[in-house]
mmCIF file of C-alpha atoms and ligand atoms in Angstrom:
data_model
loop_
_atom_site.group_PDB
_atom_site.id
_atom_site.type_symbol
_atom_site.label_atom_id
_atom_site.label_comp_id
_atom_site.label_asym_id
_atom_site.label_seq_id
_atom_site.Cartn_x
_atom_site.Cartn_y
_atom_site.Cartn_z
ATOM 1 C CA MET A 296 99.768 -9.202 170.686
ATOM 2 C CA ALA A 297 99.721 -8.384 166.986
ATOM 3 C CA ILE A 298 102.330 -7.748 164.316
ATOM 4 C CA TYR A 299 101.985 -4.707 162.074
ATOM 5 C CA LEU A 300 104.204 -3.696 159.188
ATOM 6 C CA VAL A 301 104.441 -0.203 157.818
ATOM 7 C CA GLY A 302 105.884 1.054 154.537
ATOM 8 C CA ASP A 303 108.195 3.997 153.930
ATOM 9 C CA ILE A 304 107.325 6.674 156.495
ATOM 10 C CA GLN A 305 109.827 9.267 155.217
ATOM 11 C CA GLY A 306 109.027 11.665 157.991
ATOM 12 C CA CYS A 307 105.236 11.419 157.585
ATOM 13 C CA PHE A 308 104.846 11.116 161.332
ATOM 14 C CA ASN A 309 101.249 12.326 161.649
ATOM 15 C CA GLU A 310 100.088 9.728 159.142
ATOM 16 C CA LEU A 311 101.960 7.069 161.116
ATOM 17 C CA THR A 312 100.349 8.026 164.410
ATOM 18 C CA SER A 313 96.915 8.163 162.752
ATOM 19 C CA LEU A 314 97.399 4.635 161.441
ATOM 20 C CA LEU A 315 98.584 3.327 164.787
ATOM 21 C CA SER A 316 95.570 4.767 166.575
ATOM 22 C CA LYS A 317 93.272 3.384 163.887
ATOM 23 C CA VAL A 318 94.442 -0.135 164.789
ATOM 24 C CA ASN A 319 94.774 0.574 168.536
ATOM 25 C CA PHE A 320 98.458 -0.232 168.417
ATOM 26 C CA ASP A 321 99.558 -1.253 171.906
ATOM 27 C CA ARG A 322 103.205 -0.288 172.351
ATOM 28 C CA LYS A 323 103.558 -2.669 175.283
ATOM 29 C CA LYS A 324 102.276 -5.728 173.442
ATOM 30 C CA ASP A 325 102.268 -5.238 169.683
ATOM 31 C CA ILE A 326 105.225 -5.197 167.320
ATOM 32 C CA LEU A 327 105.727 -2.650 164.547
ATOM 33 C CA TYR A 328 107.940 -3.672 161.631
ATOM 34 C CA VAL A 329 109.223 -0.644 159.734
ATOM 35 C CA ALA A 330 110.268 -1.288 156.129
ATOM 36 C CA GLY A 331 112.990 1.374 156.008
ATOM 37 C CA ASP A 332 113.251 4.986 154.827
ATOM 38 C CA LEU A 333 111.980 6.349 158.097
ATOM 39 C CA VAL A 334 113.372 9.722 157.100
ATOM 40 C CA ALA A 335 113.817 12.253 154.301
ATOM 41 C CA ARG A 336 111.603 14.634 152.360
ATOM 42 C CA GLY A 337 108.609 14.480 154.722
ATOM 43 C CA PRO A 338 107.927 17.034 157.471
ATOM 44 C CA ASP A 339 108.804 15.100 160.640
ATOM 45 C CA SER A 340 111.832 12.869 160.214
ATOM 46 C CA LEU A 341 113.063 13.787 163.691
ATOM 47 C CA GLU A 342 109.814 12.850 165.435
ATOM 48 C CA THR A 343 109.639 9.640 163.408
ATOM 49 C CA LEU A 344 113.117 8.571 164.523
ATOM 50 C CA ARG A 345 112.444 9.453 168.156
ATOM 51 C CA PHE A 346 109.140 7.610 168.161
ATOM 52 C CA VAL A 347 110.353 4.406 166.504
ATOM 53 C CA LYS A 348 113.427 4.365 168.761
ATOM 54 C CA SER A 349 111.176 4.835 171.802
ATOM 55 C CA LEU A 350 109.295 1.645 170.930
ATOM 56 C CA GLY A 351 112.405 -0.331 171.910
ATOM 57 C CA LYS A 352 112.005 -4.025 171.180
ATOM 58 C CA HIS A 353 108.458 -3.382 169.989
ATOM 59 C CA ALA A 354 109.884 -1.920 166.787
ATOM 60 C CA LYS A 355 111.726 -4.029 164.206
ATOM 61 C CA VAL A 356 113.388 -1.795 161.672
ATOM 62 C CA VAL A 357 115.322 -2.342 158.466
ATOM 63 C CA LEU A 358 117.497 0.358 156.960
ATOM 64 C CA GLY A 359 116.530 2.046 153.711
ATOM 65 C CA ASN A 360 118.656 4.064 151.304
ATOM 66 C CA HIS A 361 117.508 7.355 152.840
ATOM 67 C CA ASP A 362 118.371 6.164 156.354
ATOM 68 C CA LEU A 363 121.873 5.215 155.214
ATOM 69 C CA HIS A 364 122.218 8.530 153.409
ATOM 70 C CA LEU A 365 121.275 10.381 156.602
ATOM 71 C CA LEU A 366 124.015 8.490 158.462
ATOM 72 C CA ALA A 367 126.508 9.528 155.781
ATOM 73 C CA VAL A 368 125.357 13.166 155.898
ATOM 74 C CA HIS A 369 125.627 13.205 159.689
ATOM 75 C CA ALA A 370 129.141 11.786 159.403
ATOM 76 C CA GLY A 371 130.116 14.605 157.016
ATOM 77 C CA ILE A 372 130.608 12.185 154.106
ATOM 78 C CA LYS A 373 127.849 13.687 151.969
ATOM 79 C CA LYS A 374 125.908 16.921 151.907
ATOM 80 C CA ALA A 375 122.149 16.814 152.383
ATOM 81 C CA LYS A 376 119.980 18.189 149.622
ATOM 82 C CA LYS A 377 117.455 20.770 150.731
ATOM 83 C CA SER A 378 114.678 18.464 149.534
ATOM 84 C CA ASP A 379 115.924 15.780 151.961
ATOM 85 C CA ASN A 380 114.462 17.964 154.727
ATOM 86 C CA LEU A 381 116.898 16.619 157.293
ATOM 87 C CA SER A 382 118.056 19.811 158.998
ATOM 88 C CA ALA A 383 115.910 19.333 162.121
ATOM 89 C CA VAL A 384 117.401 15.872 162.656
ATOM 90 C CA LEU A 385 120.950 17.108 162.150
ATOM 91 C CA ALA A 386 120.430 20.016 164.560
ATOM 92 C CA ALA A 387 118.684 17.958 167.261
ATOM 93 C CA PRO A 388 120.374 17.706 170.674
ATOM 94 C CA ASP A 389 119.925 13.935 170.580
ATOM 95 C CA VAL A 390 121.214 13.483 167.014
ATOM 96 C CA ASN A 391 124.192 11.359 168.031
ATOM 97 C CA GLU A 392 122.055 8.947 170.007
ATOM 98 C CA LEU A 393 119.571 8.743 167.159
ATOM 99 C CA MET A 394 122.304 8.072 164.612
ATOM 100 C CA ASP A 395 123.903 5.378 166.789
ATOM 101 C CA TRP A 396 120.510 3.746 167.149
ATOM 102 C CA LEU A 397 119.844 3.989 163.408
ATOM 103 C CA ALA A 398 123.252 2.551 162.480
ATOM 104 C CA ALA A 399 122.562 -0.416 164.740
ATOM 105 C CA GLN A 400 119.478 -1.429 162.733
ATOM 106 C CA PRO A 401 119.798 -4.363 160.331
ATOM 107 C CA LEU A 402 119.084 -4.667 156.607
ATOM 108 C CA LEU A 403 116.984 -7.789 157.001
ATOM 109 C CA GLN A 404 114.427 -8.898 159.592
ATOM 110 C CA LYS A 405 112.718 -12.212 159.958
ATOM 111 C CA ILE A 406 109.029 -11.722 160.670
ATOM 112 C CA SER A 407 108.252 -13.996 163.570
ATOM 113 C CA ASN A 408 104.753 -15.229 163.661
ATOM 114 C CA THR A 409 105.124 -17.858 166.316
ATOM 115 C CA GLU A 410 102.978 -16.395 169.081
ATOM 116 C CA PRO A 411 100.227 -18.841 169.976
ATOM 117 C CA CYS A 412 97.452 -16.253 170.182
ATOM 118 C CA PHE A 413 97.224 -15.615 166.451
ATOM 119 C CA PRO A 414 93.995 -16.466 164.682
ATOM 120 C CA THR A 415 94.466 -19.305 162.244
ATOM 121 C CA GLU A 416 92.435 -18.184 159.238
ATOM 122 C CA SER A 417 95.482 -16.893 157.396
ATOM 123 C CA SER A 418 95.465 -18.047 153.808
ATOM 124 C CA HIS A 419 99.251 -18.190 153.625
ATOM 125 C CA HIS A 420 100.965 -21.382 154.612
ATOM 126 C CA GLU A 421 104.554 -20.439 154.040
ATOM 127 C CA ASP A 422 106.106 -20.457 157.456
ATOM 128 C CA THR A 423 108.923 -18.044 156.837
ATOM 129 C CA ALA A 424 108.676 -14.371 156.092
ATOM 130 C CA TYR A 425 111.299 -11.653 155.827
ATOM 131 C CA MET A 426 111.405 -7.910 155.420
ATOM 132 C CA SER A 427 114.044 -5.728 153.783
ATOM 133 C CA HIS A 428 113.786 -2.257 152.295
ATOM 134 C CA ALA A 429 114.041 -3.198 148.608
ATOM 135 C CA GLY A 430 113.877 -7.007 148.473
ATOM 136 C CA ILE A 431 116.293 -9.901 148.055
ATOM 137 C CA SER A 432 118.787 -10.113 145.219
ATOM 138 C CA PRO A 433 117.793 -12.815 142.717
ATOM 139 C CA GLN A 434 121.483 -13.761 142.685
ATOM 140 C CA TRP A 435 121.225 -14.782 146.346
ATOM 141 C CA GLN A 436 119.799 -17.732 148.170
ATOM 142 C CA LEU A 437 118.249 -16.861 151.515
ATOM 143 C CA VAL A 438 121.432 -17.993 153.260
ATOM 144 C CA ASP A 439 123.486 -15.477 151.231
ATOM 145 C CA ALA A 440 121.097 -12.679 152.139
ATOM 146 C CA LEU A 441 121.321 -13.569 155.828
ATOM 147 C CA GLU A 442 125.098 -13.676 155.643
ATOM 148 C CA GLN A 443 125.442 -10.386 153.758
ATOM 149 C CA ALA A 444 122.952 -8.592 156.005
ATOM 150 C CA GLU A 445 125.003 -9.679 159.000
ATOM 151 C CA PHE A 446 128.248 -8.638 157.308
ATOM 152 C CA VAL A 447 126.963 -5.111 156.567
ATOM 153 C CA HIS A 448 125.384 -4.825 160.019
ATOM 154 C CA THR A 449 128.695 -5.702 161.682
ATOM 155 C CA LYS A 450 130.513 -2.994 159.710
ATOM 156 C CA LEU A 451 127.873 -0.315 160.417
ATOM 157 C CA ALA A 452 127.776 -1.164 164.103
ATOM 158 C CA SER A 453 131.579 -1.025 164.395
ATOM 159 C CA SER A 454 133.804 1.921 165.276
ATOM 160 C CA ASP A 455 134.741 2.012 161.570
ATOM 161 C CA ARG A 456 131.181 2.920 160.634
ATOM 162 C CA ASN A 457 132.078 6.124 158.815
ATOM 163 C CA THR A 458 134.830 4.493 156.781
ATOM 164 C CA TRP A 459 132.345 1.916 155.560
ATOM 165 C CA LEU A 460 129.559 4.441 154.945
ATOM 166 C CA ALA A 461 131.879 6.344 152.631
ATOM 167 C CA LEU A 462 132.416 3.135 150.643
ATOM 168 C CA MET A 463 128.736 2.377 149.980
ATOM 169 C CA TYR A 464 128.259 4.942 147.190
ATOM 170 C CA GLY A 465 128.439 3.730 143.609
ATOM 171 C CA GLU A 466 126.766 1.101 141.481
ATOM 172 C CA GLU A 467 129.618 -1.294 140.785
ATOM 173 C CA PRO A 468 129.620 -4.172 140.930
ATOM 174 C CA ASN A 469 125.954 -4.601 140.074
ATOM 175 C CA ASN A 470 126.551 -8.343 139.716
ATOM 176 C CA TRP A 471 127.041 -10.432 142.871
ATOM 177 C CA HIS A 472 129.297 -12.864 141.053
ATOM 178 C CA LYS A 473 131.717 -10.020 140.387
ATOM 179 C CA ALA A 474 131.805 -8.895 144.025
ATOM 180 C CA LYS A 475 135.084 -10.317 145.243
ATOM 181 C CA THR A 476 136.474 -7.971 147.893
ATOM 182 C CA ASP A 477 134.798 -7.019 151.174
ATOM 183 C CA VAL A 478 134.217 -3.501 149.862
ATOM 184 C CA GLU A 479 132.565 -4.809 146.689
ATOM 185 C CA LYS A 480 130.400 -7.184 148.700
ATOM 186 C CA PHE A 481 129.468 -4.386 151.081
ATOM 187 C CA ARG A 482 128.448 -2.011 148.278
ATOM 188 C CA TYR A 483 126.575 -4.659 146.311
ATOM 189 C CA SER A 484 124.712 -5.803 149.426
ATOM 190 C CA ILE A 485 123.611 -2.310 150.381
ATOM 191 C CA ASN A 486 122.447 -1.655 146.827
ATOM 192 C CA ALA A 487 120.536 -4.940 146.666
ATOM 193 C CA PHE A 488 118.905 -4.558 150.057
ATOM 194 C CA THR A 489 118.047 -0.851 149.790
ATOM 195 C CA ARG A 490 117.984 0.347 146.157
ATOM 196 C CA MET A 491 116.949 -2.557 143.921
ATOM 197 C CA ARG A 492 113.759 -2.480 141.834
ATOM 198 C CA PHE A 493 114.438 -4.006 138.441
ATOM 199 C CA CYS A 494 117.101 -6.563 137.523
ATOM 200 C CA PHE A 495 118.569 -7.695 134.252
ATOM 201 C CA LEU A 496 117.710 -11.244 133.295
ATOM 202 C CA ASP A 497 120.915 -12.600 134.859
ATOM 203 C CA GLY A 498 119.798 -11.050 138.162
ATOM 204 C CA SER A 499 122.255 -8.163 138.132
ATOM 205 C CA LEU A 500 120.925 -4.851 139.418
ATOM 206 C CA GLU A 501 119.459 -2.125 137.225
ATOM 207 C CA PHE A 502 119.449 1.286 138.892
ATOM 208 C CA THR A 503 117.615 3.747 136.677
ATOM 209 C CA GLN A 504 114.000 2.603 136.305
ATOM 210 C CA LYS A 505 111.517 3.611 138.983
ATOM 211 C CA GLU A 506 108.155 3.137 137.344
ATOM 212 C CA SER A 507 105.958 0.079 137.899
ATOM 213 C CA PRO A 508 106.585 -2.990 135.700
ATOM 214 C CA GLU A 509 103.368 -2.287 133.737
ATOM 215 C CA ASN A 510 104.674 1.140 132.831
ATOM 216 C CA THR A 511 108.166 -0.024 131.978
ATOM 217 C CA ASN A 512 108.517 -1.383 128.490
ATOM 218 C CA ILE A 513 112.093 -2.554 128.458
ATOM 219 C CA ASP A 514 112.745 -6.077 127.249
ATOM 220 C CA ASN A 515 115.786 -7.048 129.238
ATOM 221 C CA ILE A 516 114.715 -6.030 132.756
ATOM 222 C CA VAL A 517 112.119 -7.418 135.179
ATOM 223 C CA ALA A 518 111.067 -6.766 138.768
ATOM 224 C CA TRP A 519 113.468 -8.505 141.200
ATOM 225 C CA TYR A 520 110.676 -10.721 142.546
ATOM 226 C CA GLU A 521 110.093 -12.241 139.103
ATOM 227 C CA LEU A 522 113.590 -13.714 139.217
ATOM 228 C CA SER A 523 114.076 -14.599 142.875
ATOM 229 C CA LYS A 524 113.932 -18.306 143.674
ATOM 230 C CA THR A 525 113.804 -17.535 147.383
ATOM 231 C CA ILE A 526 110.324 -16.096 147.185
ATOM 232 C CA ARG A 527 108.984 -19.396 145.898
ATOM 233 C CA TYR A 528 109.089 -20.594 149.497
ATOM 234 C CA THR A 529 109.342 -17.383 151.519
ATOM 235 C CA GLN A 530 107.061 -14.426 152.011
ATOM 236 C CA TRP A 531 108.755 -11.086 151.457
ATOM 237 C CA VAL A 532 107.750 -7.647 152.720
ATOM 238 C CA PHE A 533 109.472 -4.559 151.341
ATOM 239 C CA GLY A 534 109.121 -0.835 150.711
ATOM 240 C CA HIS A 535 111.090 1.488 148.442
ATOM 241 C CA TRP A 536 109.121 1.028 145.215
ATOM 242 C CA ALA A 537 106.348 3.596 145.499
ATOM 243 C CA SER A 538 105.119 3.233 141.924
ATOM 244 C CA LEU A 539 103.982 -0.344 142.677
ATOM 245 C CA MET A 540 101.380 1.265 144.967
ATOM 246 C CA GLY A 541 101.144 -1.929 147.009
ATOM 247 C CA LYS A 542 100.655 -4.292 144.078
ATOM 248 C CA SER A 543 102.840 -7.175 142.946
ATOM 249 C CA SER A 544 102.194 -10.172 140.755
ATOM 250 C CA HIS A 545 102.855 -12.611 143.611
ATOM 251 C CA SER A 546 100.545 -13.207 146.566
ATOM 252 C CA ASN A 547 103.481 -13.809 148.933
ATOM 253 C CA VAL A 548 105.284 -10.589 148.004
ATOM 254 C CA TYR A 549 104.084 -7.524 149.914
ATOM 255 C CA PRO A 550 105.131 -4.089 148.636
ATOM 256 C CA LEU A 551 104.269 -1.548 151.340
ATOM 257 C CA ASP A 552 105.544 1.768 149.976
ATOM 258 C CA THR A 553 102.501 3.625 148.733
ATOM 259 C CA GLY A 554 104.156 7.015 148.342
ATOM 260 C CA CYS A 555 102.831 8.887 151.365
ATOM 261 C CA VAL A 556 105.593 11.436 151.003
ATOM 262 C CA TRP A 557 104.508 12.001 147.387
ATOM 263 C CA GLY A 558 100.953 12.790 148.450
ATOM 264 C CA ASN A 559 99.468 9.286 148.214
ATOM 265 C CA HIS A 560 99.056 7.275 151.399
ATOM 266 C CA LEU A 561 100.849 5.388 154.151
ATOM 267 C CA THR A 562 100.133 1.665 154.346
ATOM 268 C CA LEU A 563 100.061 -0.574 157.411
ATOM 269 C CA LEU A 564 99.654 -4.337 157.103
ATOM 270 C CA ARG A 565 98.312 -6.432 159.978
ATOM 271 C CA TRP A 566 100.158 -9.668 159.618
ATOM 272 C CA HIS A 567 97.881 -12.332 161.038
ATOM 273 C CA ASP A 568 94.948 -11.634 158.726
ATOM 274 C CA LYS A 569 96.827 -9.676 156.034
ATOM 275 C CA LYS A 570 94.484 -6.751 156.462
ATOM 276 C CA TYR A 571 95.658 -3.423 155.055
ATOM 277 C CA PHE A 572 95.045 -0.039 156.666
ATOM 278 C CA LYS A 573 95.796 3.196 154.889
ATOM 279 C CA GLN A 574 96.133 6.825 155.811
ATOM 280 C CA ASN A 575 96.007 9.513 153.185
ATOM 281 C CA ALA A 576 98.887 11.958 153.073
ATOM 282 C CA GLU A 577 98.151 15.190 154.903
ATOM 283 C CA MET A 578 99.684 17.272 152.184
ATOM 284 C CA ASN A 579 100.883 16.968 148.662
ATOM 285 C CA ASN A 580 104.568 17.647 148.694
HETATM 286 MN MN1 MN B 1438 113.983 3.800 149.443
#
């Protein structure tokens, strides 16, 4: 049994299957953690959803901003852009089942590494590790993140799902300490878990910058992981930030989005020995 984690697939299904065969992924024994943004822009969002769903408990998914947007488009709350490339999903005979499955996925997953058969040469001694699509808000302790992930999950899994999906759009409040109502907490939490890259120095969310920290010369913003106290004692796996290309300044922070959908490559991380596998994008799109 082995744990693998994969970055933003965004419909790059062939690259995913190539990676899984490269590592001899065993769908009866191994676990695949998926860092969110399974869909959008790439050629095979539908096949990606069907495949990850078919893995059952052997897949551990977190929702990304594109996954949430697909749910909103399916619910008629938003219109898809042509570049989202979601029409095959929306026209699929099993779309309702797929959307119910997607909406039931959480924003945060603990990476369990407790199986006794793991080799012991891992250089990391932190015993807790988590995955979310964008990271953890620096304005949260781990306990806040767990609580907010559960809060959002409960709303998305409820019969009021569409009401709540309609409320997620917007960037205010970008400061957790100003999130007072349930709606404000819901919107802030979704933005922190699925859209965050840079934060202002007080930990509030900045939404416009997408480049890597080295290429961003703005004094009053830093990458979220430079401010988070939680990652001093927790390992964190995330996607979403393709311009990092898998690199962060912290050895216990694992960015997995390497821009496959932008023509770069898809990254898979084998957890027990922290070995990376990559698959080049089939096409530049
Ligand atoms: Mn994303």
